[in-house]
């Protein structure tokens, strides 16, 4: 996926362009993972048809048909096999309710949700305002923090999950 950040030493980066490529990369690397943090946002829809070359302006309207893409987080949750799975939700309304629904539907341990309309939250900033919704139904609203501080809090939650089920730590 496109990133402006250099990967840390020891981290392998798999560059992908399409949702299909990302799905394949995630699923091909799932077996050796004990924790999956699915932070990359991908498109939920893609054009049903693609055109080669340039599309000429010879009509006033273009009708674009979209089709659903594969839901990577859902497929990871279906193949969880003791892994700890963390997903993200950028929401415009009903943040906690939508995050809880996503957590249950996708069989994950933690959803990190943010209200994209709140100042200081969202994309293109060094800060965010998130809430954690975990597999026990606990909701924890965090104050505005740097994204690095939020990452630390996510890893704290992962450690909580590992303490609850040490078998997961041995993968």
PDB file of C-alpha atoms in Angstrom:
ATOM      1  CA  UNK A   1       0.000   0.000   0.000  1.00  0.00           C
ATOM      2  CA  UNK A   2       1.106   3.580  -0.473  1.00  0.00           C
ATOM      3  CA  UNK A   3       2.953   4.925   2.536  1.00  0.00           C
ATOM      4  CA  UNK A   4       5.137   7.915   3.286  1.00  0.00           C
ATOM      5  CA  UNK A   5       6.765   6.125   6.203  1.00  0.00           C
ATOM      6  CA  UNK A   6       9.916   4.034   5.921  1.00  0.00           C
ATOM      7  CA  UNK A   7       9.402   0.591   7.448  1.00  0.00           C
ATOM      8  CA  UNK A   8      11.422  -0.052  10.613  1.00  0.00           C
ATOM      9  CA  UNK A   9      14.446  -2.317  10.472  1.00  0.00           C
ATOM     10  CA  UNK A  10      13.374  -5.954  10.349  1.00  0.00           C
ATOM     11  CA  UNK A  11       9.930  -5.219   8.908  1.00  0.00           C
ATOM     12  CA  UNK A  12       9.200  -6.496   5.435  1.00  0.00           C
ATOM     13  CA  UNK A  13       6.989  -4.287   3.302  1.00  0.00           C
ATOM     14  CA  UNK A  14       4.812  -5.810   0.600  1.00  0.00           C
ATOM     15  CA  UNK A  15       3.733  -3.158  -1.885  1.00  0.00           C
ATOM     16  CA  UNK A  16       0.277  -3.614  -3.369  1.00  0.00           C
ATOM     17  CA  UNK A  17      -1.961  -1.476  -5.537  1.00  0.00           C
ATOM     18  CA  UNK A  18      -5.351  -3.191  -5.646  1.00  0.00           C
ATOM     19  CA  UNK A  19      -7.650  -4.612  -2.996  1.00  0.00           C
ATOM     20  CA  UNK A  20      -7.182  -8.047  -4.577  1.00  0.00           C
ATOM     21  CA  UNK A  21      -3.401  -7.763  -4.237  1.00  0.00           C
ATOM     22  CA  UNK A  22      -3.729  -6.700  -0.596  1.00  0.00           C
ATOM     23  CA  UNK A  23      -6.135  -9.559   0.135  1.00  0.00           C
ATOM     24  CA  UNK A  24      -3.709 -12.043  -1.395  1.00  0.00           C
ATOM     25  CA  UNK A  25      -0.731 -10.595   0.509  1.00  0.00           C
ATOM     26  CA  UNK A  26      -2.578 -10.689   3.848  1.00  0.00           C
ATOM     27  CA  UNK A  27      -3.970 -14.191   3.423  1.00  0.00           C
ATOM     28  CA  UNK A  28      -0.622 -15.563   2.161  1.00  0.00           C
ATOM     29  CA  UNK A  29       1.112 -14.266   5.298  1.00  0.00           C
ATOM     30  CA  UNK A  30      -1.558 -15.189   7.833  1.00  0.00           C
ATOM     31  CA  UNK A  31      -0.221 -18.611   8.857  1.00  0.00           C
ATOM     32  CA  UNK A  32       2.911 -17.335  10.575  1.00  0.00           C
ATOM     33  CA  UNK A  33       1.208 -14.431  12.388  1.00  0.00           C
ATOM     34  CA  UNK A  34       0.006 -14.389  15.993  1.00  0.00           C
ATOM     35  CA  UNK A  35      -1.348 -10.830  15.807  1.00  0.00           C
ATOM     36  CA  UNK A  36      -2.986  -9.096  12.847  1.00  0.00           C
ATOM     37  CA  UNK A  37      -3.434  -5.326  12.980  1.00  0.00           C
ATOM     38  CA  UNK A  38      -5.525  -4.397   9.958  1.00  0.00           C
ATOM     39  CA  UNK A  39      -4.960  -0.655   9.796  1.00  0.00           C
ATOM     40  CA  UNK A  40      -4.887  -0.070   6.033  1.00  0.00           C
ATOM     41  CA  UNK A  41      -8.125   1.258   4.611  1.00  0.00           C
ATOM     42  CA  UNK A  42      -9.020  -0.115   1.214  1.00  0.00           C
ATOM     43  CA  UNK A  43     -11.899   0.641  -1.094  1.00  0.00           C
ATOM     44  CA  UNK A  44     -15.163  -1.153  -0.441  1.00  0.00           C
ATOM     45  CA  UNK A  45     -16.061  -0.916  -4.136  1.00  0.00           C
ATOM     46  CA  UNK A  46     -14.250  -1.077  -7.456  1.00  0.00           C
ATOM     47  CA  UNK A  47     -15.339  -0.394 -11.038  1.00  0.00           C
ATOM     48  CA  UNK A  48     -17.068  -3.425 -12.556  1.00  0.00           C
ATOM     49  CA  UNK A  49     -15.287  -2.692 -15.852  1.00  0.00           C
ATOM     50  CA  UNK A  50     -11.978  -1.056 -16.597  1.00  0.00           C
ATOM     51  CA  UNK A  51     -11.085   0.732 -19.801  1.00  0.00           C
ATOM     52  CA  UNK A  52      -7.768   0.545 -21.570  1.00  0.00           C
ATOM     53  CA  UNK A  53      -6.420   3.917 -22.642  1.00  0.00           C
ATOM     54  CA  UNK A  54      -8.233   7.237 -22.401  1.00  0.00           C
ATOM     55  CA  UNK A  55     -11.988   7.531 -22.085  1.00  0.00           C
ATOM     56  CA  UNK A  56     -13.102  10.143 -24.639  1.00  0.00           C
ATOM     57  CA  UNK A  57     -15.609  12.913 -23.906  1.00  0.00           C
ATOM     58  CA  UNK A  58     -18.124  11.892 -26.561  1.00  0.00           C
ATOM     59  CA  UNK A  59     -21.231  11.752 -24.383  1.00  0.00           C
ATOM     60  CA  UNK A  60     -22.670  13.928 -21.650  1.00  0.00           C
ATOM     61  CA  UNK A  61     -23.058  11.131 -19.128  1.00  0.00           C
ATOM     62  CA  UNK A  62     -21.025   8.178 -18.040  1.00  0.00           C
ATOM     63  CA  UNK A  63     -22.651   5.474 -15.971  1.00  0.00           C
ATOM     64  CA  UNK A  64     -20.217   3.756 -13.686  1.00  0.00           C
ATOM     65  CA  UNK A  65     -21.128   0.374 -12.264  1.00  0.00           C
ATOM     66  CA  UNK A  66     -19.376  -0.567  -9.023  1.00  0.00           C
ATOM     67  CA  UNK A  67     -18.976  -3.952  -7.394  1.00  0.00           C
ATOM     68  CA  UNK A  68     -17.992  -4.908  -3.851  1.00  0.00           C
ATOM     69  CA  UNK A  69     -14.408  -5.797  -3.120  1.00  0.00           C
ATOM     70  CA  UNK A  70     -13.325  -8.662  -0.868  1.00  0.00           C
ATOM     71  CA  UNK A  71     -13.580  -7.814   2.833  1.00  0.00           C
ATOM     72  CA  UNK A  72     -10.077  -8.549   4.068  1.00  0.00           C
ATOM     73  CA  UNK A  73     -10.822  -8.078   7.778  1.00  0.00           C
ATOM     74  CA  UNK A  74     -13.847 -10.381   7.526  1.00  0.00           C
ATOM     75  CA  UNK A  75     -11.726 -13.087   5.880  1.00  0.00           C
ATOM     76  CA  UNK A  76      -9.010 -12.704   8.533  1.00  0.00           C
ATOM     77  CA  UNK A  77     -11.663 -13.023  11.278  1.00  0.00           C
ATOM     78  CA  UNK A  78     -13.039 -16.167   9.633  1.00  0.00           C
ATOM     79  CA  UNK A  79      -9.528 -17.650   9.689  1.00  0.00           C
ATOM     80  CA  UNK A  80      -8.638 -16.370  13.150  1.00  0.00           C
ATOM     81  CA  UNK A  81      -7.391 -19.684  14.606  1.00  0.00           C
ATOM     82  CA  UNK A  82      -6.326 -18.169  17.945  1.00  0.00           C
ATOM     83  CA  UNK A  83      -4.779 -15.029  16.472  1.00  0.00           C
ATOM     84  CA  UNK A  84      -5.375 -11.639  18.026  1.00  0.00           C
ATOM     85  CA  UNK A  85      -7.057  -9.474  15.387  1.00  0.00           C
ATOM     86  CA  UNK A  86      -7.342  -5.681  15.548  1.00  0.00           C
ATOM     87  CA  UNK A  87      -9.472  -3.713  13.094  1.00  0.00           C
ATOM     88  CA  UNK A  88     -10.157  -0.035  12.562  1.00  0.00           C
ATOM     89  CA  UNK A  89     -13.323   1.931  11.860  1.00  0.00           C
ATOM     90  CA  UNK A  90     -13.531   5.497  10.584  1.00  0.00           C
ATOM     91  CA  UNK A  91     -17.089   6.523  11.362  1.00  0.00           C
ATOM     92  CA  UNK A  92     -19.202   9.592  10.725  1.00  0.00           C
ATOM     93  CA  UNK A  93     -21.991   8.748  13.176  1.00  0.00           C
ATOM     94  CA  UNK A  94     -22.936   6.201  15.837  1.00  0.00           C
ATOM     95  CA  UNK A  95     -19.236   5.493  16.358  1.00  0.00           C
ATOM     96  CA  UNK A  96     -19.492   3.059  19.286  1.00  0.00           C
ATOM     97  CA  UNK A  97     -22.583   1.254  17.975  1.00  0.00           C
ATOM     98  CA  UNK A  98     -21.044   0.800  14.509  1.00  0.00           C
ATOM     99  CA  UNK A  99     -17.714  -0.311  15.979  1.00  0.00           C
ATOM    100  CA  UNK A 100     -19.436  -2.921  18.154  1.00  0.00           C
ATOM    101  CA  UNK A 101     -21.338  -4.231  15.137  1.00  0.00           C
ATOM    102  CA  UNK A 102     -18.133  -4.448  13.110  1.00  0.00           C
ATOM    103  CA  UNK A 103     -16.327  -6.226  15.955  1.00  0.00           C
ATOM    104  CA  UNK A 104     -19.022  -8.905  16.166  1.00  0.00           C
ATOM    105  CA  UNK A 105     -19.590  -9.318  12.427  1.00  0.00           C
ATOM    106  CA  UNK A 106     -15.909  -9.658  11.628  1.00  0.00           C
ATOM    107  CA  UNK A 107     -14.912 -11.777  14.660  1.00  0.00           C
ATOM    108  CA  UNK A 108     -12.110  -9.505  15.855  1.00  0.00           C
ATOM    109  CA  UNK A 109     -10.740  -8.773  19.321  1.00  0.00           C
ATOM    110  CA  UNK A 110     -10.513  -5.001  19.145  1.00  0.00           C
ATOM    111  CA  UNK A 111     -11.894  -2.213  16.987  1.00  0.00           C
ATOM    112  CA  UNK A 112     -10.125   1.134  17.105  1.00  0.00           C
ATOM    113  CA  UNK A 113     -12.811   3.602  16.061  1.00  0.00           C
ATOM    114  CA  UNK A 114     -12.688   7.284  15.379  1.00  0.00           C
ATOM    115  CA  UNK A 115     -15.292   9.923  14.581  1.00  0.00           C
ATOM    116  CA  UNK A 116     -13.964  11.491  11.392  1.00  0.00           C
ATOM    117  CA  UNK A 117     -15.893  14.709  12.059  1.00  0.00           C
ATOM    118  CA  UNK A 118     -14.172  15.576  15.355  1.00  0.00           C
ATOM    119  CA  UNK A 119     -11.439  18.232  15.201  1.00  0.00           C
ATOM    120  CA  UNK A 120      -8.023  16.659  15.779  1.00  0.00           C
ATOM    121  CA  UNK A 121      -9.184  13.258  14.547  1.00  0.00           C
ATOM    122  CA  UNK A 122      -8.843  11.447  11.281  1.00  0.00           C
ATOM    123  CA  UNK A 123      -6.530  11.383   8.330  1.00  0.00           C
ATOM    124  CA  UNK A 124      -3.609  13.629   7.418  1.00  0.00           C
ATOM    125  CA  UNK A 125      -2.793  14.647  11.003  1.00  0.00           C
ATOM    126  CA  UNK A 126      -0.354  13.539  13.679  1.00  0.00           C
ATOM    127  CA  UNK A 127      -3.159  13.225  16.236  1.00  0.00           C
ATOM    128  CA  UNK A 128      -6.379  11.293  16.529  1.00  0.00           C
ATOM    129  CA  UNK A 129      -9.249  10.791  18.955  1.00  0.00           C
ATOM    130  CA  UNK A 130     -10.263   7.144  19.164  1.00  0.00           C
ATOM    131  CA  UNK A 131     -12.247   4.754  21.246  1.00  0.00           C
ATOM    132  CA  UNK A 132     -11.495   1.094  21.774  1.00  0.00           C
ATOM    133  CA  UNK A 133     -14.305  -1.436  21.605  1.00  0.00           C
ATOM    134  CA  UNK A 134     -13.034  -4.831  22.704  1.00  0.00           C
ATOM    135  CA  UNK A 135     -14.282  -8.413  22.511  1.00  0.00           C
ATOM    136  CA  UNK A 136     -15.645  -8.196  26.067  1.00  0.00           C
ATOM    137  CA  UNK A 137     -17.860  -5.261  25.058  1.00  0.00           C
ATOM    138  CA  UNK A 138     -15.760  -2.758  26.983  1.00  0.00           C
ATOM    139  CA  UNK A 139     -15.664   0.730  25.455  1.00  0.00           C
ATOM    140  CA  UNK A 140     -12.702   2.961  26.271  1.00  0.00           C
ATOM    141  CA  UNK A 141     -12.716   6.516  24.944  1.00  0.00           C
ATOM    142  CA  UNK A 142      -9.255   8.008  24.690  1.00  0.00           C
ATOM    143  CA  UNK A 143      -8.472  11.741  24.693  1.00  0.00           C
ATOM    144  CA  UNK A 144      -6.713  13.395  21.783  1.00  0.00           C
ATOM    145  CA  UNK A 145      -3.289  11.756  21.419  1.00  0.00           C
ATOM    146  CA  UNK A 146      -0.519  11.435  18.918  1.00  0.00           C
ATOM    147  CA  UNK A 147      -0.849   8.446  16.639  1.00  0.00           C
ATOM    148  CA  UNK A 148       2.327   7.013  18.191  1.00  0.00           C
ATOM    149  CA  UNK A 149       0.690   7.180  21.653  1.00  0.00           C
ATOM    150  CA  UNK A 150      -2.416   5.476  20.275  1.00  0.00           C
ATOM    151  CA  UNK A 151      -0.228   2.721  18.799  1.00  0.00           C
ATOM    152  CA  UNK A 152       1.279   2.154  22.259  1.00  0.00           C
ATOM    153  CA  UNK A 153      -2.234   1.849  23.734  1.00  0.00           C
ATOM    154  CA  UNK A 154      -3.177  -0.675  21.033  1.00  0.00           C
ATOM    155  CA  UNK A 155      -0.174  -2.812  21.959  1.00  0.00           C
ATOM    156  CA  UNK A 156      -1.158  -2.540  25.644  1.00  0.00           C
ATOM    157  CA  UNK A 157      -4.560  -4.026  24.706  1.00  0.00           C
ATOM    158  CA  UNK A 158      -2.874  -6.802  22.717  1.00  0.00           C
ATOM    159  CA  UNK A 159      -0.826  -7.660  25.820  1.00  0.00           C
ATOM    160  CA  UNK A 160      -4.080  -7.829  27.838  1.00  0.00           C
ATOM    161  CA  UNK A 161      -5.482 -10.308  25.322  1.00  0.00           C
ATOM    162  CA  UNK A 162      -2.300 -12.399  25.496  1.00  0.00           C
ATOM    163  CA  UNK A 163      -2.495 -12.555  29.304  1.00  0.00           C
ATOM    164  CA  UNK A 164      -6.069 -13.816  29.024  1.00  0.00           C
ATOM    165  CA  UNK A 165      -5.100 -16.532  26.530  1.00  0.00           C
ATOM    166  CA  UNK A 166      -1.363 -17.346  26.671  1.00  0.00           C
ATOM    167  CA  UNK A 167      -1.711 -19.956  23.912  1.00  0.00           C
ATOM    168  CA  UNK A 168      -1.962 -17.057  21.458  1.00  0.00           C
ATOM    169  CA  UNK A 169       1.460 -15.841  22.523  1.00  0.00           C
ATOM    170  CA  UNK A 170       3.124 -19.084  21.447  1.00  0.00           C
ATOM    171  CA  UNK A 171       2.322 -18.946  17.732  1.00  0.00           C
TER     172      UNK A 171
END
